[in-house]
Amino acid sequence: MIYANGLRKRFKKHKAFPTSYGVNRGFTIIELMVAVAIFVVLTVGAANFLFSATASQRDSITMQEVLTESSSAAEYMGRALRGAKKELNTGPQNCLTTVGRGYNYELNGTNDRIRFLSRENLCQEFYLLGTEILERKSTDDTEQNFGQAVALTSSDVLVQELRFALTGESQTDSLQPKVSFFFKMQSVGVKAESQNRVQVQTTISQRNFDVEK
C-alpha cells in the first residue's frame, strides 16, 4: 500500500508529454497562397506546353501539304513538258499559233503560260490564273478544241507566282529544247507566321532529239 502511494506521487510530479495525435490543425494563409501559386504555375506551364505542341503539329501538317502539292505539280508539269512534240502544222489551225511551225513550245507575253503538243499529239497548256496553276487540253492538235481548265493545285495552297523560260525552242537554233519553270507556293493561313512557303525551280530537257523537219 505504501509502495502504491509512492508511485502515485512520482507520476504526479511528471507532466504528461504533449501529443498532436487527434488535433485538427488548419492551413495558414501563407501556406494556402503558396499552394495556389504552385497550382497556377503548373497549370499555366501545362497549358503552354499543350498549345506549343498543337501549334507545332499544325505547322508540320500544313508544311507537309505545301511540299506535297508543290512536288506533285512540278513532277506532273515536268513529265508533260519533257514529252512535248514539235509543231509541224502550217495553220491556220494549229496549236502554237504565235510562233508557228518548227517550234516546240510557246509562251505568252507575261511568261506565265506555256503551250505545247503533248506526246499524245494533243494541244496542251499550263498557266497561272489567280492563285491556281491550271491545265487545259484540246481534243486534237489545235487550239480550237480546248476543254475545260483543270486545277493542278488545291484550295489548301496559294500559288503566288509562275514563270516559264525557254532555250532552244526553235528547230533552227541547233539547241536541244529546254524549259525552265519557277513558282512560289504557300499554305492558306490567317496569320502570316502560320503560312508555310516553298519555292520550286527546275529545268526540263525535251526527250525527243530536235531534228529539223
PDB file of C-alpha atoms in Angstrom:
ATOM      1  CA  MET A   1       0.000   0.000   0.000  1.00  0.00           C
ATOM      2  CA  ILE A   2       2.840   2.327   0.896  1.00  0.00           C
ATOM      3  CA  TYR A   3       4.575   1.318  -2.351  1.00  0.00           C
ATOM      4  CA  ALA A   4       1.490   2.190  -4.433  1.00  0.00           C
ATOM      5  CA  ASN A   5       1.132   5.610  -2.829  1.00  0.00           C
ATOM      6  CA  GLY A   6       4.752   6.348  -3.635  1.00  0.00           C
ATOM      7  CA  LEU A   7       4.232   5.537  -7.296  1.00  0.00           C
ATOM      8  CA  ARG A   8       1.262   7.886  -7.439  1.00  0.00           C
ATOM      9  CA  LYS A   9       3.318  10.753  -6.045  1.00  0.00           C
ATOM     10  CA  ARG A  10       6.075  10.148  -8.569  1.00  0.00           C
ATOM     11  CA  PHE A  11       3.644  10.172 -11.506  1.00  0.00           C
ATOM     12  CA  LYS A  12       2.059  13.421 -10.302  1.00  0.00           C
ATOM     13  CA  LYS A  13       5.429  15.153 -10.342  1.00  0.00           C
ATOM     14  CA  HIS A  14       5.844  14.425 -14.085  1.00  0.00           C
ATOM     15  CA  LYS A  15       3.592  16.246 -16.579  1.00  0.00           C
ATOM     16  CA  ALA A  16       2.145  14.299 -19.440  1.00  0.00           C
ATOM     17  CA  PHE A  17       4.009  14.598 -22.730  1.00  0.00           C
ATOM     18  CA  PRO A  18       2.120  16.751 -25.237  1.00  0.00           C
ATOM     19  CA  THR A  19       0.895  14.932 -28.302  1.00  0.00           C
ATOM     20  CA  SER A  20      -0.519  16.125 -31.622  1.00  0.00           C
ATOM     21  CA  TYR A  21      -2.483  12.989 -32.295  1.00  0.00           C
ATOM     22  CA  GLY A  22      -6.118  13.722 -32.962  1.00  0.00           C
ATOM     23  CA  VAL A  23      -5.586  17.512 -33.226  1.00  0.00           C
ATOM     24  CA  ASN A  24      -7.329  19.126 -36.289  1.00  0.00           C
ATOM     25  CA  ARG A  25      -4.742  21.707 -37.286  1.00  0.00           C
ATOM     26  CA  GLY A  26      -5.781  24.057 -40.235  1.00  0.00           C
ATOM     27  CA  PHE A  27      -3.687  25.717 -43.022  1.00  0.00           C
ATOM     28  CA  THR A  28      -2.288  29.194 -42.610  1.00  0.00           C
ATOM     29  CA  ILE A  29      -2.883  31.930 -45.194  1.00  0.00           C
ATOM     30  CA  ILE A  30       0.735  31.769 -46.334  1.00  0.00           C
ATOM     31  CA  GLU A  31       0.503  28.029 -46.907  1.00  0.00           C
ATOM     32  CA  LEU A  32      -2.679  28.494 -48.936  1.00  0.00           C
ATOM     33  CA  MET A  33      -1.087  31.232 -51.045  1.00  0.00           C
ATOM     34  CA  VAL A  34       1.958  29.068 -51.743  1.00  0.00           C
ATOM     35  CA  ALA A  35      -0.254  26.117 -52.709  1.00  0.00           C
ATOM     36  CA  VAL A  36      -2.359  28.275 -55.040  1.00  0.00           C
ATOM     37  CA  ALA A  37       0.758  29.794 -56.623  1.00  0.00           C
ATOM     38  CA  ILE A  38       2.247  26.360 -57.298  1.00  0.00           C
ATOM     39  CA  PHE A  39      -1.045  25.173 -58.800  1.00  0.00           C
ATOM     40  CA  VAL A  40      -1.256  28.224 -61.087  1.00  0.00           C
ATOM     41  CA  VAL A  41       2.352  27.810 -62.265  1.00  0.00           C
ATOM     42  CA  LEU A  42       1.832  24.134 -63.041  1.00  0.00           C
ATOM     43  CA  THR A  43      -1.465  24.805 -64.837  1.00  0.00           C
ATOM     44  CA  VAL A  44      -0.036  27.619 -66.982  1.00  0.00           C
ATOM     45  CA  GLY A  45       3.019  25.538 -67.808  1.00  0.00           C
ATOM     46  CA  ALA A  46       0.903  22.583 -68.883  1.00  0.00           C
ATOM     47  CA  ALA A  47      -1.365  24.830 -70.984  1.00  0.00           C
ATOM     48  CA  ASN A  48       1.623  26.452 -72.718  1.00  0.00           C
ATOM     49  CA  PHE A  49       3.111  23.059 -73.449  1.00  0.00           C
ATOM     50  CA  LEU A  50      -0.133  21.773 -74.974  1.00  0.00           C
ATOM     51  CA  PHE A  51      -0.571  24.947 -77.027  1.00  0.00           C
ATOM     52  CA  SER A  52       3.008  24.764 -78.300  1.00  0.00           C
ATOM     53  CA  ALA A  53       2.659  21.083 -79.168  1.00  0.00           C
ATOM     54  CA  THR A  54      -0.621  21.704 -81.017  1.00  0.00           C
ATOM     55  CA  ALA A  55       0.810  24.655 -82.960  1.00  0.00           C
ATOM     56  CA  SER A  56       3.901  22.660 -83.877  1.00  0.00           C
ATOM     57  CA  GLN A  57       1.794  19.753 -85.098  1.00  0.00           C
ATOM     58  CA  ARG A  58      -0.445  22.061 -87.134  1.00  0.00           C
ATOM     59  CA  ASP A  59       2.593  23.758 -88.678  1.00  0.00           C
ATOM     60  CA  SER A  60       4.081  20.386 -89.560  1.00  0.00           C
ATOM     61  CA  ILE A  61       0.854  19.275 -91.251  1.00  0.00           C
ATOM     62  CA  THR A  62       0.498  22.452 -93.341  1.00  0.00           C
ATOM     63  CA  MET A  63       4.155  22.308 -94.350  1.00  0.00           C
ATOM     64  CA  GLN A  64       3.702  18.721 -95.491  1.00  0.00           C
ATOM     65  CA  GLU A  65       0.672  19.777 -97.552  1.00  0.00           C
ATOM     66  CA  VAL A  66       2.660  22.518 -99.294  1.00  0.00           C
ATOM     67  CA  LEU A  67       5.577  20.184-100.009  1.00  0.00           C
ATOM     68  CA  THR A  68       3.250  17.510-101.370  1.00  0.00           C
ATOM     69  CA  GLU A  69       1.346  19.966-103.595  1.00  0.00           C
ATOM     70  CA  SER A  70       4.489  21.631-104.959  1.00  0.00           C
ATOM     71  CA  SER A  71       6.213  18.311-105.627  1.00  0.00           C
ATOM     72  CA  SER A  72       3.150  16.891-107.364  1.00  0.00           C
ATOM     73  CA  ALA A  73       2.653  19.963-109.579  1.00  0.00           C
ATOM     74  CA  ALA A  74       6.337  20.152-110.543  1.00  0.00           C
ATOM     75  CA  GLU A  75       6.524  16.447-111.352  1.00  0.00           C
ATOM     76  CA  TYR A  76       3.339  16.478-113.438  1.00  0.00           C
ATOM     77  CA  MET A  77       4.298  19.545-115.483  1.00  0.00           C
ATOM     78  CA  GLY A  78       7.862  18.317-115.915  1.00  0.00           C
ATOM     79  CA  ARG A  79       6.757  14.944-117.238  1.00  0.00           C
ATOM     80  CA  ALA A  80       4.329  16.531-119.714  1.00  0.00           C
ATOM     81  CA  LEU A  81       6.830  19.140-120.949  1.00  0.00           C
ATOM     82  CA  ARG A  82       9.568  16.540-121.395  1.00  0.00           C
ATOM     83  CA  GLY A  83       7.376  14.529-123.753  1.00  0.00           C
ATOM     84  CA  ALA A  84       6.313  17.515-125.908  1.00  0.00           C
ATOM     85  CA  LYS A  85       6.333  17.225-129.695  1.00  0.00           C
ATOM     86  CA  LYS A  86       7.304  19.706-132.370  1.00  0.00           C
ATOM     87  CA  GLU A  87       4.625  21.806-134.065  1.00  0.00           C
ATOM     88  CA  LEU A  88       4.562  20.750-137.733  1.00  0.00           C
ATOM     89  CA  ASN A  89       1.203  22.169-138.815  1.00  0.00           C
ATOM     90  CA  THR A  90       1.339  25.199-141.074  1.00  0.00           C
ATOM     91  CA  GLY A  91      -2.018  26.607-139.995  1.00  0.00           C
ATOM     92  CA  PRO A  92      -4.392  28.233-139.948  1.00  0.00           C
ATOM     93  CA  GLN A  93      -5.473  25.673-137.342  1.00  0.00           C
ATOM     94  CA  ASN A  94      -2.555  24.677-135.172  1.00  0.00           C
ATOM     95  CA  CYS A  95      -1.530  24.609-131.511  1.00  0.00           C
ATOM     96  CA  LEU A  96       1.325  27.114-131.369  1.00  0.00           C
ATOM     97  CA  THR A  97      -0.464  29.997-133.059  1.00  0.00           C
ATOM     98  CA  THR A  98       2.072  32.693-132.159  1.00  0.00           C
ATOM     99  CA  VAL A  99       5.400  31.104-133.088  1.00  0.00           C
ATOM    100  CA  GLY A 100       4.065  28.628-135.647  1.00  0.00           C
ATOM    101  CA  ARG A 101       5.659  25.655-137.358  1.00  0.00           C
ATOM    102  CA  GLY A 102       9.009  24.250-136.258  1.00  0.00           C
ATOM    103  CA  TYR A 103       8.734  25.272-132.607  1.00  0.00           C
ATOM    104  CA  ASN A 104       8.393  23.027-129.575  1.00  0.00           C
ATOM    105  CA  TYR A 105       6.921  25.433-127.029  1.00  0.00           C
ATOM    106  CA  GLU A 106       5.122  28.760-126.946  1.00  0.00           C
ATOM    107  CA  LEU A 107       4.915  31.332-124.132  1.00  0.00           C
ATOM    108  CA  ASN A 108       2.501  34.204-123.673  1.00  0.00           C
ATOM    109  CA  GLY A 109       3.614  37.804-123.174  1.00  0.00           C
ATOM    110  CA  THR A 110       3.868  37.553-119.378  1.00  0.00           C
ATOM    111  CA  ASN A 111       5.644  34.157-119.376  1.00  0.00           C
ATOM    112  CA  ASP A 112       3.106  32.616-117.005  1.00  0.00           C
ATOM    113  CA  ARG A 113       1.572  30.332-119.633  1.00  0.00           C
ATOM    114  CA  ILE A 114       3.208  27.654-121.786  1.00  0.00           C
ATOM    115  CA  ARG A 115       1.605  25.791-124.684  1.00  0.00           C
ATOM    116  CA  PHE A 116       2.864  22.675-126.480  1.00  0.00           C
ATOM    117  CA  LEU A 117       1.867  19.485-128.279  1.00  0.00           C
ATOM    118  CA  SER A 118       1.715  16.572-125.858  1.00  0.00           C
ATOM    119  CA  ARG A 119       3.134  13.119-126.510  1.00  0.00           C
ATOM    120  CA  GLU A 120      -0.441  12.113-127.430  1.00  0.00           C
ATOM    121  CA  ASN A 121      -0.338  14.860-130.094  1.00  0.00           C
ATOM    122  CA  LEU A 122      -2.902  16.985-128.234  1.00  0.00           C
ATOM    123  CA  CYS A 123      -2.607  20.728-127.777  1.00  0.00           C
ATOM    124  CA  GLN A 124      -1.953  21.331-124.083  1.00  0.00           C
ATOM    125  CA  GLU A 125      -1.084  24.270-121.838  1.00  0.00           C
ATOM    126  CA  PHE A 126      -0.239  25.197-118.242  1.00  0.00           C
ATOM    127  CA  TYR A 127      -0.893  28.663-116.881  1.00  0.00           C
ATOM    128  CA  LEU A 128      -1.457  30.710-113.740  1.00  0.00           C
ATOM    129  CA  LEU A 129      -4.911  32.086-113.017  1.00  0.00           C
ATOM    130  CA  GLY A 130      -5.347  33.912-109.725  1.00  0.00           C
ATOM    131  CA  THR A 131      -3.626  31.695-107.177  1.00  0.00           C
ATOM    132  CA  GLU A 132      -4.007  28.378-109.040  1.00  0.00           C
ATOM    133  CA  ILE A 133      -1.991  26.515-111.658  1.00  0.00           C
ATOM    134  CA  LEU A 134      -4.405  25.343-114.339  1.00  0.00           C
ATOM    135  CA  GLU A 135      -4.158  22.886-117.212  1.00  0.00           C
ATOM    136  CA  ARG A 136      -6.108  22.770-120.458  1.00  0.00           C
ATOM    137  CA  LYS A 137      -6.112  20.043-123.093  1.00  0.00           C
ATOM    138  CA  SER A 138      -7.559  20.029-126.571  1.00  0.00           C
ATOM    139  CA  THR A 139      -9.258  17.033-128.130  1.00  0.00           C
ATOM    140  CA  ASP A 140      -6.884  17.318-131.102  1.00  0.00           C
ATOM    141  CA  ASP A 141      -3.677  19.092-132.133  1.00  0.00           C
ATOM    142  CA  THR A 142      -5.297  22.529-132.485  1.00  0.00           C
ATOM    143  CA  GLU A 143      -6.213  25.259-130.018  1.00  0.00           C
ATOM    144  CA  GLN A 144      -9.785  25.418-131.300  1.00  0.00           C
ATOM    145  CA  ASN A 145     -10.966  22.445-129.249  1.00  0.00           C
ATOM    146  CA  PHE A 146      -9.647  23.170-125.779  1.00  0.00           C
ATOM    147  CA  GLY A 147     -11.632  21.578-122.967  1.00  0.00           C
ATOM    148  CA  GLN A 148     -12.419  22.980-119.551  1.00  0.00           C
ATOM    149  CA  ALA A 149      -9.464  24.005-117.400  1.00  0.00           C
ATOM    150  CA  VAL A 150      -8.473  21.705-114.539  1.00  0.00           C
ATOM    151  CA  ALA A 151      -6.641  22.926-111.429  1.00  0.00           C
ATOM    152  CA  LEU A 152      -3.326  21.235-110.630  1.00  0.00           C
ATOM    153  CA  THR A 153      -3.291  22.764-107.149  1.00  0.00           C
ATOM    154  CA  SER A 154      -5.934  22.606-104.424  1.00  0.00           C
ATOM    155  CA  SER A 155      -7.602  25.311-102.359  1.00  0.00           C
ATOM    156  CA  ASP A 156      -5.297  24.445 -99.440  1.00  0.00           C
ATOM    157  CA  VAL A 157      -2.414  26.321-101.086  1.00  0.00           C
ATOM    158  CA  LEU A 158      -1.890  29.627-102.885  1.00  0.00           C
ATOM    159  CA  VAL A 159       0.392  29.935-105.907  1.00  0.00           C
ATOM    160  CA  GLN A 160       1.893  33.413-105.781  1.00  0.00           C
ATOM    161  CA  GLU A 161       3.970  33.290-108.954  1.00  0.00           C
ATOM    162  CA  LEU A 162       4.572  31.075-112.003  1.00  0.00           C
ATOM    163  CA  ARG A 163       7.195  31.782-114.660  1.00  0.00           C
ATOM    164  CA  PHE A 164       8.440  29.859-117.701  1.00  0.00           C
ATOM    165  CA  ALA A 165      11.631  30.368-119.731  1.00  0.00           C
ATOM    166  CA  LEU A 166      12.685  28.656-122.973  1.00  0.00           C
ATOM    167  CA  THR A 167      16.001  27.687-124.530  1.00  0.00           C
ATOM    168  CA  GLY A 168      16.384  26.176-127.986  1.00  0.00           C
ATOM    169  CA  GLU A 169      12.645  26.148-128.675  1.00  0.00           C
ATOM    170  CA  SER A 170      13.142  26.528-132.456  1.00  0.00           C
ATOM    171  CA  GLN A 171      14.351  23.669-134.637  1.00  0.00           C
ATOM    172  CA  THR A 172      16.735  26.012-136.473  1.00  0.00           C
ATOM    173  CA  ASP A 173      18.853  27.073-133.485  1.00  0.00           C
ATOM    174  CA  SER A 174      20.863  23.809-133.180  1.00  0.00           C
ATOM    175  CA  LEU A 175      19.982  23.559-129.478  1.00  0.00           C
ATOM    176  CA  GLN A 176      18.044  20.887-127.667  1.00  0.00           C
ATOM    177  CA  PRO A 177      14.797  22.464-126.386  1.00  0.00           C
ATOM    178  CA  LYS A 178      14.698  23.146-122.648  1.00  0.00           C
ATOM    179  CA  VAL A 179      12.024  24.578-120.390  1.00  0.00           C
ATOM    180  CA  SER A 180      12.726  26.165-117.022  1.00  0.00           C
ATOM    181  CA  PHE A 181       9.865  26.952-114.703  1.00  0.00           C
ATOM    182  CA  PHE A 182       9.648  28.579-111.308  1.00  0.00           C
ATOM    183  CA  PHE A 183       6.763  29.006-108.896  1.00  0.00           C
ATOM    184  CA  LYS A 184       6.104  30.165-105.339  1.00  0.00           C
ATOM    185  CA  MET A 185       3.554  28.388-103.204  1.00  0.00           C
ATOM    186  CA  GLN A 186       2.286  28.947 -99.672  1.00  0.00           C
ATOM    187  CA  SER A 187      -0.266  27.421 -97.346  1.00  0.00           C
ATOM    188  CA  VAL A 188      -3.563  29.112 -96.599  1.00  0.00           C
ATOM    189  CA  GLY A 189      -3.484  30.834 -93.197  1.00  0.00           C
ATOM    190  CA  VAL A 190      -4.971  33.862 -91.473  1.00  0.00           C
ATOM    191  CA  LYS A 191      -1.726  34.837 -89.754  1.00  0.00           C
ATOM    192  CA  ALA A 192       1.494  35.383 -91.687  1.00  0.00           C
ATOM    193  CA  GLU A 193       3.526  33.322 -89.216  1.00  0.00           C
ATOM    194  CA  SER A 194       1.270  30.314 -89.816  1.00  0.00           C
ATOM    195  CA  GLN A 195       1.813  30.338 -93.598  1.00  0.00           C
ATOM    196  CA  ASN A 196       4.434  27.899 -94.856  1.00  0.00           C
ATOM    197  CA  ARG A 197       6.131  28.853 -98.123  1.00  0.00           C
ATOM    198  CA  VAL A 198       8.177  26.974-100.713  1.00  0.00           C
ATOM    199  CA  GLN A 199       9.843  27.922-103.980  1.00  0.00           C
ATOM    200  CA  VAL A 200      10.379  25.430-106.790  1.00  0.00           C
ATOM    201  CA  GLN A 201      12.636  25.850-109.799  1.00  0.00           C
ATOM    202  CA  THR A 202      13.577  23.182-112.311  1.00  0.00           C
ATOM    203  CA  THR A 203      14.739  22.764-115.911  1.00  0.00           C
ATOM    204  CA  ILE A 204      13.339  20.133-118.260  1.00  0.00           C
ATOM    205  CA  SER A 205      15.028  18.954-121.451  1.00  0.00           C
ATOM    206  CA  GLN A 206      12.807  17.655-124.233  1.00  0.00           C
ATOM    207  CA  ARG A 207      13.059  13.884-124.575  1.00  0.00           C
ATOM    208  CA  ASN A 208      12.925  13.749-128.382  1.00  0.00           C
ATOM    209  CA  PHE A 209      16.070  14.759-130.242  1.00  0.00           C
ATOM    210  CA  ASP A 210      15.452  18.069-132.028  1.00  0.00           C
ATOM    211  CA  VAL A 211      15.910  17.154-135.694  1.00  0.00           C
ATOM    212  CA  GLU A 212      14.819  19.733-138.256  1.00  0.00           C
ATOM    213  CA  LYS A 213      11.771  18.654-140.232  1.00  0.00           C
TER     214      LYS A 213
END
